[in-house]
Structures are given as C-alpha cells and as structure tokens.
Amino acid sequence: MSDYKKMLVAIDLTEEAPQVLNKAKAMSQAHGAELMLIHVVEPVGYAYGGDIPMDLTELQDQLDKAAHEQLAGYGEQYGVNTDSQIVTVGRPESEIHRLAKEHGVDLIIVGSHGRKGFQLLLGSTANGVLHGTECDVLAVRIN
C-alpha cells in the first residue's frame, strides 16, 4: 500500500457519518496524512427539477448554513482544522472529483451501503466517485 499524504473524506451528514469518519481518522493516523472533510449540498432546484417557479435562495442558504455547522462539529470532534473543512454546492461526484484534484488528494474516503446484489455494491455517489477519479478511493461499508 502506498503512503497517503492527504485524504478527503466526503460525508453526507447523516447519523452514519461517524462510521466513515472513524475509519478515516484511523487511516490518517496510520499514514500520518492530513484529513479534509467535505460535504456537498445539492442545489435545491435539483430536487424539484426546476419546475417550481419560486425563489429557493433562502432555503438553499439555510441548508448551506446547517451543513457548515454540522461539518464544523465533526471537524472539532475528529481534530480537523477549519481550513480543511469544505461545504460546497453541486453534484456530489463532480464536486468530490474537483476538490480532490484541486487539493492534491491521494485518497478519497466515502461511505457505501452494503446492499444486496452486485450492481448495488456501491451507492450511486460512491460509484460515481470511483469512476472518474485520478486517485485511490476507499468505500467504507456502512452497517
């Protein structure tokens, strides 16, 4: 196994996030690597397909603020400094790829639900991250 120097942990801020974070923290300590935490907030318009003729800016801002607060809590709990905590808006796979490239990440760590069947081995986000990245990806199975 190669030495990793910078690890990006993409979390979804659910109750399952600590499972991914615990594994990521152990990996970063074992390799002496810097840990980055990221969360991607999907644009509210995606959920409605852009069919609702209303300004969703306030809702988007509330989601963004809540994500920053939650990520900061995890950052404090897992010893990740604020400069290495990123909340961004966009498509999760694309943003994870972009941030990994921008920050020279060696390893991306994501959570994956262990569903039945070969095609459901990885969730859609984990699968999207795996296909299209230029570095290693660790999918942590979420129980």
PDB file of C-alpha atoms in Angstrom, residues 50-118:
ATOM      1  CA  GLY A  50     -36.630  23.301 -11.744  1.00  0.00           C
ATOM      2  CA  ASP A  51     -40.426  23.014 -12.136  1.00  0.00           C
ATOM      3  CA  ILE A  52     -41.357  25.221  -9.207  1.00  0.00           C
ATOM      4  CA  PRO A  53     -41.426  28.908 -10.143  1.00  0.00           C
ATOM      5  CA  MET A  54     -40.214  30.286  -6.830  1.00  0.00           C
ATOM      6  CA  ASP A  55     -37.046  31.677  -5.359  1.00  0.00           C
ATOM      7  CA  LEU A  56     -35.385  28.912  -3.368  1.00  0.00           C
ATOM      8  CA  THR A  57     -32.357  31.020  -2.367  1.00  0.00           C
ATOM      9  CA  GLU A  58     -33.387  31.287   1.281  1.00  0.00           C
ATOM     10  CA  LEU A  59     -33.890  27.531   1.587  1.00  0.00           C
ATOM     11  CA  GLN A  60     -30.545  26.901  -0.122  1.00  0.00           C
ATOM     12  CA  ASP A  61     -28.853  29.313   2.299  1.00  0.00           C
ATOM     13  CA  GLN A  62     -30.419  27.537   5.292  1.00  0.00           C
ATOM     14  CA  LEU A  63     -29.215  24.146   4.041  1.00  0.00           C
ATOM     15  CA  ASP A  64     -25.738  25.578   3.459  1.00  0.00           C
ATOM     16  CA  LYS A  65     -25.614  27.119   6.950  1.00  0.00           C
ATOM     17  CA  ALA A  66     -26.780  23.881   8.607  1.00  0.00           C
ATOM     18  CA  ALA A  67     -24.175  21.896   6.646  1.00  0.00           C
ATOM     19  CA  HIS A  68     -21.385  24.274   7.743  1.00  0.00           C
ATOM     20  CA  GLU A  69     -22.458  23.925  11.392  1.00  0.00           C
ATOM     21  CA  GLN A  70     -22.626  20.123  11.262  1.00  0.00           C
ATOM     22  CA  LEU A  71     -19.313  19.826   9.426  1.00  0.00           C
ATOM     23  CA  ALA A  72     -17.669  22.162  11.954  1.00  0.00           C
ATOM     24  CA  GLY A  73     -18.921  19.899  14.745  1.00  0.00           C
ATOM     25  CA  TYR A  74     -17.413  16.850  13.089  1.00  0.00           C
ATOM     26  CA  GLY A  75     -14.222  18.794  12.408  1.00  0.00           C
ATOM     27  CA  GLU A  76     -13.878  19.644  16.078  1.00  0.00           C
ATOM     28  CA  GLN A  77     -14.710  16.098  17.179  1.00  0.00           C
ATOM     29  CA  TYR A  78     -12.195  14.498  14.783  1.00  0.00           C
ATOM     30  CA  GLY A  79      -9.450  17.117  15.019  1.00  0.00           C
ATOM     31  CA  VAL A  80      -9.750  18.536  11.503  1.00  0.00           C
ATOM     32  CA  ASN A  81      -8.885  22.231  11.325  1.00  0.00           C
ATOM     33  CA  THR A  82     -11.348  24.670   9.792  1.00  0.00           C
ATOM     34  CA  ASP A  83      -9.166  25.257   6.713  1.00  0.00           C
ATOM     35  CA  SER A  84      -9.692  21.587   5.843  1.00  0.00           C
ATOM     36  CA  GLN A  85     -13.489  21.647   6.155  1.00  0.00           C
ATOM     37  CA  ILE A  86     -15.333  22.401   2.926  1.00  0.00           C
ATOM     38  CA  VAL A  87     -19.024  22.725   2.192  1.00  0.00           C
ATOM     39  CA  THR A  88     -19.812  23.232  -1.471  1.00  0.00           C
ATOM     40  CA  VAL A  89     -22.924  23.194  -3.637  1.00  0.00           C
ATOM     41  CA  GLY A  90     -23.262  20.999  -6.712  1.00  0.00           C
ATOM     42  CA  ARG A  91     -23.400  17.407  -7.888  1.00  0.00           C
ATOM     43  CA  PRO A  92     -21.592  15.284  -5.276  1.00  0.00           C
ATOM     44  CA  GLU A  93     -19.485  13.188  -7.679  1.00  0.00           C
ATOM     45  CA  SER A  94     -18.351  16.211  -9.689  1.00  0.00           C
ATOM     46  CA  GLU A  95     -17.523  18.306  -6.637  1.00  0.00           C
ATOM     47  CA  ILE A  96     -15.620  15.472  -4.954  1.00  0.00           C
ATOM     48  CA  HIS A  97     -13.556  14.943  -8.124  1.00  0.00           C
ATOM     49  CA  ARG A  98     -12.902  18.683  -8.452  1.00  0.00           C
ATOM     50  CA  LEU A  99     -11.849  19.155  -4.824  1.00  0.00           C
ATOM     51  CA  ALA A 100      -9.641  16.055  -4.852  1.00  0.00           C
ATOM     52  CA  LYS A 101      -7.796  17.369  -7.896  1.00  0.00           C
ATOM     53  CA  GLU A 102      -7.555  20.960  -6.598  1.00  0.00           C
ATOM     54  CA  HIS A 103      -6.131  19.868  -3.255  1.00  0.00           C
ATOM     55  CA  GLY A 104      -3.795  17.125  -4.473  1.00  0.00           C
ATOM     56  CA  VAL A 105      -5.646  14.366  -2.622  1.00  0.00           C
ATOM     57  CA  ASP A 106      -4.127  10.846  -2.562  1.00  0.00           C
ATOM     58  CA  LEU A 107      -7.176   9.032  -1.178  1.00  0.00           C
ATOM     59  CA  ILE A 108     -10.905   9.741  -1.224  1.00  0.00           C
ATOM     60  CA  ILE A 109     -12.939   8.073   1.528  1.00  0.00           C
ATOM     61  CA  VAL A 110     -16.699   7.688   1.101  1.00  0.00           C
ATOM     62  CA  GLY A 111     -19.434   5.686   2.782  1.00  0.00           C
ATOM     63  CA  SER A 112     -21.205   2.889   0.964  1.00  0.00           C
ATOM     64  CA  HIS A 113     -24.308   0.959   1.895  1.00  0.00           C
ATOM     65  CA  GLY A 114     -23.782  -2.784   1.546  1.00  0.00           C
ATOM     66  CA  ARG A 115     -26.916  -3.573  -0.424  1.00  0.00           C
ATOM     67  CA  LYS A 116     -27.603  -6.970  -1.924  1.00  0.00           C
ATOM     68  CA  GLY A 117     -26.608  -7.731  -5.475  1.00  0.00           C
ATOM     69  CA  PHE A 118     -23.532  -6.893  -7.464  1.00  0.00           C
TER      70      PHE A 118
END
